[in-house]
Coordinates of C-alpha atoms and ligand atoms in Angstrom, one line a residue:
M1 CA 0.0 0.0 0.0
N2 CA 1.2 3.5 -0.8
I3 CA 0.4 6.2 1.7
G4 CA 1.0 9.9 0.8
I5 CA 1.5 12.4 3.6
V6 CA 0.7 16.0 2.8
I7 CA 2.9 18.5 4.7
N8 CA 4.3 22.0 4.8
T9 CA 7.4 21.0 6.7
I10 CA 8.4 17.8 8.4
T11 CA 6.8 17.8 11.8
F12 CA 7.1 15.4 14.7
E13 CA 3.9 13.7 13.5
A14 CA 5.1 13.2 9.9
R15 CA 8.5 11.9 11.1
E16 CA 6.9 9.4 13.5
L17 CA 4.5 8.1 10.8
I18 CA 7.5 7.5 8.4
N19 CA 9.6 5.8 11.1
T20 CA 6.7 3.7 12.3
A21 CA 5.8 2.5 8.8
A22 CA 9.5 1.5 8.2
K23 CA 9.5 -0.4 11.5
Y24 CA 6.2 -2.2 11.6
F25 CA 4.7 -2.2 8.0
P26 CA 7.3 -3.3 5.5
D27 CA 4.7 -3.4 2.7
V28 CA 3.8 0.2 3.1
K29 CA 5.5 2.8 1.0
I30 CA 5.3 6.4 2.3
E31 CA 5.6 9.3 0.0
L32 CA 5.8 12.9 1.2
F33 CA 3.9 15.7 -0.7
K34 CA 5.0 19.2 0.2
N35 CA 2.1 21.6 -0.5
D36 CA 4.6 24.2 -1.6
D37 CA 5.4 21.9 -4.5
F38 CA 1.8 21.3 -5.6
K39 CA 0.5 22.7 -8.8
F40 CA -3.0 21.5 -9.8
D41 CA -5.1 21.9 -12.9
I42 CA -8.5 21.7 -11.2
T43 CA -10.3 21.8 -14.5
D44 CA -8.7 18.6 -15.7
D45 CA -9.8 15.2 -14.3
N46 CA -6.3 13.9 -14.9
G47 CA -4.7 17.0 -13.5
F48 CA -2.9 15.1 -10.8
K49 CA -1.7 11.5 -11.1
T50 CA 0.0 9.3 -8.5
D51 CA -0.1 5.7 -7.4
V52 CA -0.9 6.7 -3.8
D53 CA -3.8 4.7 -2.3
V54 CA -4.6 7.1 0.5
F55 CA -3.4 10.5 1.7
L56 CA -2.8 11.6 5.3
Q57 CA -3.3 15.3 5.7
R58 CA -0.7 16.7 8.0
S59 CA -0.3 20.3 6.8
I60 CA 0.3 22.8 9.6
S61 CA -1.4 25.5 7.6
M62 CA -5.1 24.8 8.1
T63 CA -6.1 26.9 5.0
R64 CA -3.8 24.8 2.8
A65 CA -5.0 21.6 4.5
V66 CA -8.7 22.4 3.8
Y67 CA -7.9 23.2 0.1
T68 CA -5.5 20.3 -0.6
S69 CA -7.9 17.8 0.9
F70 CA -10.7 19.2 -1.2
I71 CA -8.6 19.1 -4.4
L72 CA -7.2 15.6 -3.9
E73 CA -10.7 14.3 -3.1
G74 CA -11.9 16.0 -6.3
Y75 CA -9.4 13.8 -8.2
G76 CA -10.9 10.7 -6.5
Y77 CA -8.4 10.1 -3.7
R78 CA -9.3 9.3 -0.1
V79 CA -7.8 11.9 2.3
V80 CA -7.8 11.7 6.1
S81 CA -8.7 14.2 7.5
S82 CA -11.2 14.9 4.8
H83 CA -12.2 18.3 3.5
D84 CA -15.6 18.0 5.2
T85 CA -14.0 17.3 8.6
L86 CA -11.4 20.1 8.2
S87 CA -13.8 22.7 7.0
I88 CA -16.0 22.1 10.0
T89 CA -13.3 21.8 12.6
E90 CA -11.3 24.8 11.4
D91 CA -14.3 27.0 12.2
K92 CA -15.4 27.0 15.9
L93 CA -18.8 28.4 14.9
K94 CA -19.6 25.6 12.5
M95 CA -18.0 23.0 14.8
T96 CA -20.1 24.0 17.8
S97 CA -23.3 24.0 15.6
H98 CA -22.5 20.5 14.3
L99 CA -21.9 19.2 17.8
K100 CA -25.2 20.7 18.9
R101 CA -27.1 19.2 15.9
H102 CA -25.7 15.8 16.9
H103 CA -26.7 16.2 20.5
V104 CA -23.2 16.4 21.9
P105 CA -23.0 18.5 25.1
T106 CA -21.1 21.8 24.7
P107 CA -20.9 24.9 26.8
R108 CA -23.6 27.5 26.0
T109 CA -22.2 29.6 23.1
M110 CA -23.4 32.8 21.5
I111 CA -22.5 34.5 18.2
A112 CA -22.7 38.2 17.4
F113 CA -21.4 40.4 14.6
T114 CA -21.1 43.8 16.2
K115 CA -19.5 45.1 19.4
E116 CA -22.9 46.2 20.7
T117 CA -24.7 42.9 20.1
A118 CA -21.6 41.1 21.4
M119 CA -21.9 43.1 24.7
D120 CA -25.5 42.1 24.9
A121 CA -24.6 38.5 24.4
I122 CA -21.9 38.7 27.1
H123 CA -24.6 40.0 29.5
D124 CA -26.9 37.1 28.5
L125 CA -24.1 34.6 29.4
E126 CA -22.9 36.3 32.6
Y127 CA -19.3 36.8 33.6
P128 CA -16.8 35.3 33.3
V129 CA -17.2 34.8 29.6
I130 CA -14.8 33.2 27.2
I131 CA -14.2 34.9 23.8
K132 CA -12.4 33.0 21.0
P133 CA -11.6 33.7 17.3
V134 CA -13.8 31.4 15.1
S135 CA -10.6 30.2 13.4
G136 CA -7.4 29.6 15.4
S137 CA -5.6 27.1 17.5
W138 CA -3.1 26.6 20.3
G139 CA -5.2 28.8 22.6
R140 CA -4.2 32.0 20.6
L141 CA -6.6 34.9 21.3
V142 CA -8.8 32.8 23.6
A143 CA -9.5 35.2 26.4
M144 CA -11.5 35.4 29.6
L145 CA -13.7 38.4 30.1
E146 CA -14.5 39.2 33.8
N147 CA -16.3 42.5 33.7
D148 CA -17.6 45.2 31.4
R149 CA -14.3 47.0 31.4
A150 CA -12.3 44.0 30.2
A151 CA -15.0 43.1 27.7
T152 CA -15.1 46.6 26.2
A153 CA -11.3 46.6 25.8
V154 CA -11.2 43.3 24.0
L155 CA -14.2 44.0 21.8
E156 CA -12.6 47.3 20.8
D157 CA -9.3 45.7 20.0
R158 CA -11.0 43.1 17.8
E159 CA -13.0 45.9 16.1
E160 CA -10.0 48.1 15.4
L161 CA -7.2 45.7 14.9
G162 CA -8.8 42.5 13.8
T163 CA -9.5 41.0 10.4
V164 CA -13.1 40.4 9.3
Y165 CA -13.0 37.0 11.0
H166 CA -12.1 38.5 14.4
K167 CA -15.3 40.5 14.2
I168 CA -17.4 37.3 14.3
Y169 CA -17.8 37.2 18.0
Y170 CA -17.8 33.7 19.5
L171 CA -18.7 34.0 23.2
Q172 CA -19.0 31.1 25.6
D173 CA -20.0 30.2 29.1
F174 CA -16.9 29.7 31.3
V175 CA -16.8 26.1 32.4
H176 CA -15.9 25.8 36.1
K177 CA -13.4 23.0 36.1
P178 CA -13.0 20.7 39.1
G179 CA -11.2 22.1 42.1
R180 CA -11.5 25.6 40.7
S181 CA -13.2 28.9 41.6
V182 CA -13.0 32.1 39.6
D183 CA -11.3 33.8 42.6
Q184 CA -8.5 31.3 42.2
Y185 CA -7.9 32.5 38.7
I186 CA -7.7 36.0 39.8
D187 CA -5.2 34.9 42.5
G188 CA -3.2 33.1 39.9
D189 CA -3.2 29.8 41.8
T190 CA -4.1 27.4 39.0
V191 CA -4.9 23.7 39.1
G192 CA -7.8 23.2 36.6
R193 CA -7.7 20.7 33.8
D194 CA -9.3 19.6 30.5
I195 CA -9.3 16.2 28.9
R196 CA -8.0 15.5 25.4
A197 CA -9.3 12.2 23.8
F198 CA -7.5 11.0 20.7
V199 CA -10.0 9.2 18.4
I200 CA -9.0 6.8 15.7
G201 CA -11.9 5.3 13.8
D202 CA -14.4 3.8 16.2
E203 CA -12.1 3.9 19.2
V204 CA -10.6 6.4 21.7
A205 CA -7.0 5.3 21.2
S206 CA -5.9 7.2 24.3
A207 CA -6.8 10.2 26.5
M208 CA -4.9 12.6 28.8
Y209 CA -5.6 15.3 31.3
R210 CA -4.1 18.7 30.3
Y211 CA -3.4 20.9 33.3
E212 CA -3.6 24.6 33.0
V213 CA -0.6 26.8 32.3
P214 CA 0.4 28.7 35.5
N215 CA -1.5 32.0 35.8
D216 CA -3.7 31.1 32.9
F217 CA -7.1 29.3 32.4
R218 CA -5.9 27.6 29.2
S219 CA -4.2 24.3 29.1
N220 CA -2.9 23.9 25.6
V221 CA 0.2 21.8 25.5
T222 CA 1.7 24.3 23.1
L223 CA 1.3 27.0 25.8
G224 CA 3.0 24.8 28.3
G225 CA 0.1 22.9 29.8
R226 CA 1.2 19.7 31.6
A227 CA -0.1 16.4 30.4
E228 CA -1.0 13.3 32.3
A229 CA -2.6 9.9 31.3
Y230 CA -6.4 9.6 31.8
H231 CA -8.2 6.4 32.4
I232 CA -10.8 6.2 29.6
T233 CA -14.3 5.9 31.0
P234 CA -17.5 4.7 29.2
E235 CA -18.9 8.3 29.4
L236 CA -15.8 9.8 27.8
E237 CA -15.7 7.1 25.1
N238 CA -19.4 7.7 24.3
I239 CA -19.2 11.5 24.1
A240 CA -15.8 11.6 22.2
L241 CA -17.0 9.2 19.5
K242 CA -20.3 11.1 19.1
A243 CA -18.3 14.3 18.8
A244 CA -16.0 12.7 16.1
R245 CA -19.0 11.5 14.2
A246 CA -20.6 15.0 14.4
V247 CA -17.7 16.4 12.3
K248 CA -17.4 13.2 10.2
G249 CA -14.0 12.7 11.8
E250 CA -11.9 9.6 11.5
I251 CA -8.7 10.8 13.2
V252 CA -9.5 13.7 15.5
G253 CA -8.6 15.1 18.9
V254 CA -11.6 15.9 21.1
D255 CA -11.2 18.4 23.9
L256 CA -13.6 18.0 26.9
M257 CA -14.1 19.6 30.2
E258 CA -15.6 18.2 33.4
S259 CA -18.5 20.6 34.1
D260 CA -20.9 20.3 37.0
K261 CA -23.4 18.8 34.5
G262 CA -20.9 16.1 33.3
L263 CA -18.5 16.2 30.3
V264 CA -18.9 18.9 27.7
V265 CA -17.0 19.1 24.4
V266 CA -15.2 22.4 23.8
E267 CA -13.6 21.6 20.5
V268 CA -12.7 18.9 18.0
N269 CA -9.3 19.2 16.3
G270 CA -9.3 17.8 12.7
S271 CA -5.5 17.6 12.5
P272 CA -4.4 16.7 16.0
Q273 CA -0.8 16.6 17.1
F274 CA 0.2 13.6 19.1
Q275 CA 3.6 14.2 20.7
G276 CA 2.1 15.1 24.1
I277 CA -0.4 12.2 24.3
M278 CA 2.3 9.7 23.3
K279 CA 4.6 10.9 26.0
S280 CA 2.0 10.9 28.7
T281 CA 0.1 7.7 27.9
G282 CA 2.8 5.6 26.2
I283 CA 0.3 4.6 23.5
N284 CA 1.9 4.2 20.0
I285 CA -0.4 6.6 18.2
P286 CA 1.3 6.5 14.7
K287 CA 1.1 2.7 14.8
R288 CA -2.6 2.8 15.6
I289 CA -3.2 5.4 12.8
L290 CA -1.4 3.3 10.2
E291 CA -3.2 0.1 11.3
Y292 CA -6.5 2.0 10.9
I293 CA -5.6 3.5 7.6
I294 CA -4.4 0.2 6.1
R295 CA -7.5 -1.7 7.4
T296 CA -9.9 0.9 6.0
T297 CA -8.3 1.7 2.6
K298 CA -9.1 -0.3 -0.5
R299 CA -6.1 -0.9 -2.8
Ligands
ADP1 N1 -15.6 27.7 27.9 C1 -14.5 27.5 28.5 N2 -14.3 27.5 29.8 C2 -13.1 27.4 30.5 N3 -12.0 27.2 29.8 C3 -12.0 27.2 28.5 C4 -13.2 27.4 27.7 N4 -13.0 27.3 26.4 C5 -11.6 27.1 26.3 N5 -11.0 27.1 27.5 C6 -9.6 26.8 27.8 O1 -8.9 27.5 26.8 C7 -8.1 26.5 26.0 C8 -8.2 26.9 24.5 O2 -9.5 26.9 24.0 P1 -9.9 26.1 22.7 O3 -11.4 26.4 22.5 O4 -9.5 24.7 22.8 O5 -9.1 26.9 21.6 P2 -7.9 26.5 20.7 O6 -8.4 26.0 19.4 O7 -7.1 27.7 20.5 O8 -7.1 25.4 21.4 C9 -8.8 25.2 26.2 O9 -8.0 24.1 26.1 C10 -9.3 25.4 27.7 O10 -8.3 25.1 28.6
MG2 MG1 -8.0 23.5 22.0

């Protein structure tokens, strides 16, 4: 079987997939496709020819990932993650709506398009409120608004400095994580955590807690959040798989929080990194990915 990996640059994930294929799957040939080198005639059915059986999409640039998955699928190739999954997950507004339509529990979320209606929505939600750009990752520009003064400042920044996408206001109830009160955030004494579940096909391959970055409410590993193995429970498995299906995802990262009403899904990542989860759980994620891809791809 020939597996193509679409990349911008060689990441930890791409390297691990190549090394794992060499070690465990001698019949698999891996070919790298740098999206910088692509040139497509999208008006010609034969505009792109290769003997690759399936593509793994690992571009760091989400915009390029969405487009190259779309184009390759147009030529008849299977791509994981698909254009459908990536175009839903790259946009938090669409992602949250899809989760809601599939009855996956999420924090209450409001959308507004002007600073005035955004302020009204913030008052509907009640402080503290989380504001996020609809498109973004690694916790960038995800902020906690604690009062009118902070909210006015952030909304004005977005209005004056932001692109058109920063003016789509995505506002969300703050989820009180276990062992946490808002006062503790203000004091800067942080212990809260989220859960990341790594879904491969119909299974949660592994899961971890991600503890908050000191003096922050965010726990992204890229920001310095500490990871620790999580024992997968039936509740987690059920919700994470439902969330993956809601975005038509095959290999996705599902971020959850333990709210007082049970687990809620805050986001689904269509192109999840796996260095942190491999280190904290010891599960061989690239091997599981390759097994899944080989099992589910027709030659
Ligand atoms: N509603 C919320 N309540 C409390 N903390 C949140 C909430 N939403 C996000 N966070 C924290 O902020 C981090 C980044 O938010 P997330 O929606 O995952 O954006 P990104 O795509 O940038 O990772 C999360 O991992 C979580 O720790
Ligand atoms: Mg996240």
